Coordinates of C-alpha atoms in Angstrom, one line a residue:
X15 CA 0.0 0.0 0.0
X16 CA 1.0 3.8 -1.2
X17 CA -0.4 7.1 -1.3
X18 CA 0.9 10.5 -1.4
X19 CA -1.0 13.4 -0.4
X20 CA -0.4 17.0 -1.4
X21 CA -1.8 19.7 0.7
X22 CA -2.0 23.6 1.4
X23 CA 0.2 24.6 4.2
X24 CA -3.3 24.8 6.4
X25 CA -5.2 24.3 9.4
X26 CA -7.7 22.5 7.2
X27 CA -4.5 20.3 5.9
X28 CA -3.7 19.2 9.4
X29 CA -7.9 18.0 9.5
X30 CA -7.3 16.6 6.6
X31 CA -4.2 14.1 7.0
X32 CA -5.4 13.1 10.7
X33 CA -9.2 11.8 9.0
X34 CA -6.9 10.0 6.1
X35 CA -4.3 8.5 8.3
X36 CA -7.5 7.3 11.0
X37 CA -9.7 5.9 8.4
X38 CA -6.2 4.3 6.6
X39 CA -5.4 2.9 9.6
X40 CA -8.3 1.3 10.9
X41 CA -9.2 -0.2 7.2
X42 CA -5.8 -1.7 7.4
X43 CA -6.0 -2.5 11.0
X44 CA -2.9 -1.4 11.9
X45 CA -1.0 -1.9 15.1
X46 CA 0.2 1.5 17.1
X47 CA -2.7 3.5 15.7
X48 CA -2.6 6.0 18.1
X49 CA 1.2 7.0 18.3
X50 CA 1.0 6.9 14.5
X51 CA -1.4 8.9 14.3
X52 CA 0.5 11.3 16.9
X53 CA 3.5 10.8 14.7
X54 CA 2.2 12.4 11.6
X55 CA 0.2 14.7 13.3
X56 CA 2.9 16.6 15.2
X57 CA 4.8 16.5 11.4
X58 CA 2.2 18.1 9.6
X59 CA 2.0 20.5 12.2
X60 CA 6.0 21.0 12.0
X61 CA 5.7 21.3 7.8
X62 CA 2.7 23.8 8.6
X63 CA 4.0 26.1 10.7
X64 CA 7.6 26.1 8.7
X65 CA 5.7 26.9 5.6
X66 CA 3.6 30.0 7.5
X67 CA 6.6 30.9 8.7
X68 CA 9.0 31.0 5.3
X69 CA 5.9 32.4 3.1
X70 CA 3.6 35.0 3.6
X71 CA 1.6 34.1 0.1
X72 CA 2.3 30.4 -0.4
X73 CA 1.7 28.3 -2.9
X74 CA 3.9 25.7 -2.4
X75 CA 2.4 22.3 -0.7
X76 CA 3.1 20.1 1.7
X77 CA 3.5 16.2 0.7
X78 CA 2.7 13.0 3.3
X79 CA 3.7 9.9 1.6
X80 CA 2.8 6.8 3.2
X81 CA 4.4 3.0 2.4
X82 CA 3.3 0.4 4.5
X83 CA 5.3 -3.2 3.6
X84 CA 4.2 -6.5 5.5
X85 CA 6.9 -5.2 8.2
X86 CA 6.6 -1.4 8.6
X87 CA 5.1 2.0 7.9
X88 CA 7.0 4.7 6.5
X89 CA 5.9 8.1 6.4
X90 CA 7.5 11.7 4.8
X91 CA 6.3 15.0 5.2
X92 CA 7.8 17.2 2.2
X93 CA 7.8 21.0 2.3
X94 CA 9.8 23.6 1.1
X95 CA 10.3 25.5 4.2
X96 CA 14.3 24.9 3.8
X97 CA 13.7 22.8 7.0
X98 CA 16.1 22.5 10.4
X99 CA 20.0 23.2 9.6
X100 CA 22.3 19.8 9.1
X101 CA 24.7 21.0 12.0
X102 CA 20.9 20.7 14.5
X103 CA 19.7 17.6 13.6
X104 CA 20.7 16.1 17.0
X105 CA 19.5 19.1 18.9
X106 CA 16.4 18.8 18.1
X107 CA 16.1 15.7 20.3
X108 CA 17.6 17.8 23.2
X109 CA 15.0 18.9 26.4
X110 CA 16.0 21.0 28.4
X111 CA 13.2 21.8 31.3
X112 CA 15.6 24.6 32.5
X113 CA 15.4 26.7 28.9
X114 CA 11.7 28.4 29.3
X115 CA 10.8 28.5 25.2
X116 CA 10.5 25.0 25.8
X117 CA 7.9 24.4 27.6
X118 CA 5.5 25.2 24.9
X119 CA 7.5 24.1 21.9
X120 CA 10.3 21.8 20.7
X121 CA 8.8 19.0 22.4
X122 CA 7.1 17.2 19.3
X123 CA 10.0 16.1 17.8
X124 CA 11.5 14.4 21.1
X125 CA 8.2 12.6 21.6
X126 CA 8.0 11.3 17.8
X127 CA 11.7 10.2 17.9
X128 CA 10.5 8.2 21.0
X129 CA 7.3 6.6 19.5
X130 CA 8.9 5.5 16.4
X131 CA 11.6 3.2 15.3
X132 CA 13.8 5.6 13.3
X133 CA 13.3 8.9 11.8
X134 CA 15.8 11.0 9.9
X135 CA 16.1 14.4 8.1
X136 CA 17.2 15.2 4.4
X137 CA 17.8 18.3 2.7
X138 CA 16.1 17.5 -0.9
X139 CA 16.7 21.0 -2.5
X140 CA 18.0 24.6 -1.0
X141 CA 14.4 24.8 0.2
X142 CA 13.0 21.6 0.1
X143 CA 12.8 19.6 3.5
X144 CA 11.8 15.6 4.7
X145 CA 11.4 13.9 7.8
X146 CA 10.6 10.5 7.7
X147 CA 9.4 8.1 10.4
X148 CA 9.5 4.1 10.2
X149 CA 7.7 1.8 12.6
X150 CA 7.5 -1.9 12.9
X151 CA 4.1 -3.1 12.2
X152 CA 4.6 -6.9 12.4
X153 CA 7.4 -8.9 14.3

Protein backbone atom coordinates (compact mmCIF):
# COMPACT_ATOMS: atom_id res chain seq x y z
CA UNK A 1 0.00 0.00 0.00
CA UNK A 2 1.05 3.76 -1.16
CA UNK A 3 -0.37 7.09 -1.28
CA UNK A 4 0.88 10.47 -1.43
CA UNK A 5 -1.03 13.44 -0.44
CA UNK A 6 -0.40 16.98 -1.43
CA UNK A 7 -1.82 19.71 0.70
CA UNK A 8 -1.97 23.56 1.41
CA UNK A 9 0.16 24.59 4.24
CA UNK A 10 -3.26 24.84 6.43
CA UNK A 11 -5.15 24.35 9.40
CA UNK A 12 -7.73 22.45 7.18
CA UNK A 13 -4.47 20.29 5.94
CA UNK A 14 -3.67 19.18 9.43
CA UNK A 15 -7.94 18.01 9.55
CA UNK A 16 -7.33 16.61 6.61
CA UNK A 17 -4.16 14.11 6.97
CA UNK A 18 -5.42 13.08 10.71
CA UNK A 19 -9.16 11.76 8.98
CA UNK A 20 -6.95 10.03 6.08
CA UNK A 21 -4.35 8.47 8.34
CA UNK A 22 -7.50 7.33 11.03
CA UNK A 23 -9.67 5.95 8.45
CA UNK A 24 -6.16 4.30 6.60
CA UNK A 25 -5.44 2.86 9.57
CA UNK A 26 -8.25 1.31 10.86
CA UNK A 27 -9.17 -0.24 7.22
CA UNK A 28 -5.84 -1.66 7.42
CA UNK A 29 -5.96 -2.54 10.96
CA UNK A 30 -2.87 -1.35 11.89
CA UNK A 31 -1.04 -1.87 15.08
CA UNK A 32 0.16 1.55 17.10
CA UNK A 33 -2.69 3.45 15.73
CA UNK A 34 -2.56 6.05 18.08
CA UNK A 35 1.15 7.01 18.26
CA UNK A 36 1.00 6.91 14.50
CA UNK A 37 -1.38 8.90 14.35
CA UNK A 38 0.45 11.29 16.85
CA UNK A 39 3.50 10.85 14.70
CA UNK A 40 2.18 12.40 11.60
CA UNK A 41 0.17 14.73 13.27
CA UNK A 42 2.94 16.65 15.21
CA UNK A 43 4.79 16.50 11.36
CA UNK A 44 2.25 18.13 9.57
CA UNK A 45 2.00 20.51 12.23
CA UNK A 46 5.96 20.99 11.98
CA UNK A 47 5.73 21.30 7.82
CA UNK A 48 2.67 23.76 8.61
CA UNK A 49 4.04 26.06 10.70
CA UNK A 50 7.63 26.05 8.65
CA UNK A 51 5.71 26.93 5.63
CA UNK A 52 3.65 30.02 7.49
CA UNK A 53 6.56 30.94 8.72
CA UNK A 54 9.01 31.01 5.34
CA UNK A 55 5.91 32.41 3.08
CA UNK A 56 3.56 35.03 3.59
CA UNK A 57 1.64 34.13 0.11
CA UNK A 58 2.34 30.44 -0.35
CA UNK A 59 1.67 28.33 -2.87
CA UNK A 60 3.88 25.71 -2.38
CA UNK A 61 2.44 22.34 -0.72
CA UNK A 62 3.08 20.05 1.68
CA UNK A 63 3.48 16.22 0.73
CA UNK A 64 2.71 12.97 3.33
CA UNK A 65 3.69 9.95 1.60
CA UNK A 66 2.84 6.77 3.21
CA UNK A 67 4.43 3.03 2.44
CA UNK A 68 3.27 0.44 4.53
CA UNK A 69 5.26 -3.16 3.57
CA UNK A 70 4.16 -6.46 5.51
CA UNK A 71 6.93 -5.17 8.15
CA UNK A 72 6.63 -1.36 8.62
CA UNK A 73 5.10 1.99 7.92
CA UNK A 74 6.99 4.72 6.55
CA UNK A 75 5.87 8.11 6.37
CA UNK A 76 7.48 11.67 4.78
CA UNK A 77 6.30 15.04 5.24
CA UNK A 78 7.81 17.24 2.18
CA UNK A 79 7.80 20.99 2.30
CA UNK A 80 9.76 23.63 1.11
CA UNK A 81 10.35 25.46 4.21
CA UNK A 82 14.32 24.92 3.82
CA UNK A 83 13.73 22.85 7.04
CA UNK A 84 16.08 22.47 10.39
CA UNK A 85 20.00 23.17 9.57
CA UNK A 86 22.33 19.84 9.14
CA UNK A 87 24.66 20.97 12.03
CA UNK A 88 20.88 20.70 14.51
CA UNK A 89 19.68 17.63 13.60
CA UNK A 90 20.65 16.14 16.97
CA UNK A 91 19.50 19.10 18.89
CA UNK A 92 16.36 18.81 18.13
CA UNK A 93 16.11 15.71 20.32
CA UNK A 94 17.64 17.75 23.24
CA UNK A 95 14.96 18.93 26.41
CA UNK A 96 15.99 21.01 28.43
CA UNK A 97 13.20 21.76 31.32
CA UNK A 98 15.57 24.55 32.53
CA UNK A 99 15.44 26.74 28.87
CA UNK A 100 11.72 28.38 29.32
CA UNK A 101 10.84 28.48 25.24
CA UNK A 102 10.55 24.96 25.85
CA UNK A 103 7.92 24.44 27.62
CA UNK A 104 5.48 25.21 24.87
CA UNK A 105 7.50 24.11 21.90
CA UNK A 106 10.27 21.77 20.70
CA UNK A 107 8.83 19.05 22.40
CA UNK A 108 7.08 17.24 19.29
CA UNK A 109 9.96 16.13 17.78
CA UNK A 110 11.47 14.39 21.12
CA UNK A 111 8.16 12.59 21.58
CA UNK A 112 7.99 11.34 17.79
CA UNK A 113 11.69 10.24 17.91
CA UNK A 114 10.46 8.17 20.96
CA UNK A 115 7.28 6.59 19.49
CA UNK A 116 8.85 5.45 16.39
CA UNK A 117 11.65 3.20 15.34
CA UNK A 118 13.85 5.56 13.28
CA UNK A 119 13.29 8.95 11.82
CA UNK A 120 15.83 10.97 9.86
CA UNK A 121 16.11 14.43 8.15
CA UNK A 122 17.18 15.17 4.35
CA UNK A 123 17.76 18.35 2.67
CA UNK A 124 16.14 17.54 -0.86
CA UNK A 125 16.69 21.01 -2.46
CA UNK A 126 18.01 24.61 -0.97
CA UNK A 127 14.44 24.84 0.24
CA UNK A 128 12.98 21.55 0.08
CA UNK A 129 12.80 19.56 3.51
CA UNK A 130 11.78 15.57 4.66
CA UNK A 131 11.37 13.94 7.84
CA UNK A 132 10.60 10.48 7.72
CA UNK A 133 9.45 8.13 10.42
CA UNK A 134 9.48 4.08 10.17
CA UNK A 135 7.69 1.78 12.63
CA UNK A 136 7.49 -1.90 12.88
CA UNK A 137 4.08 -3.11 12.25
CA UNK A 138 4.56 -6.92 12.43
CA UNK A 139 7.42 -8.89 14.32
Amino acid sequence: MEFTLNVQPNMQAITFVDQVMENYMTVYNLPYQRELRFVVHELVINAVEAMEKFYTDCKEKIQVQVTQTDEEIRVTVTDEAKGIDENDWEKVFQFDVHNHTSFDRGRGLLFVKNMVDHIWFENITETKFLVGISKKIHA
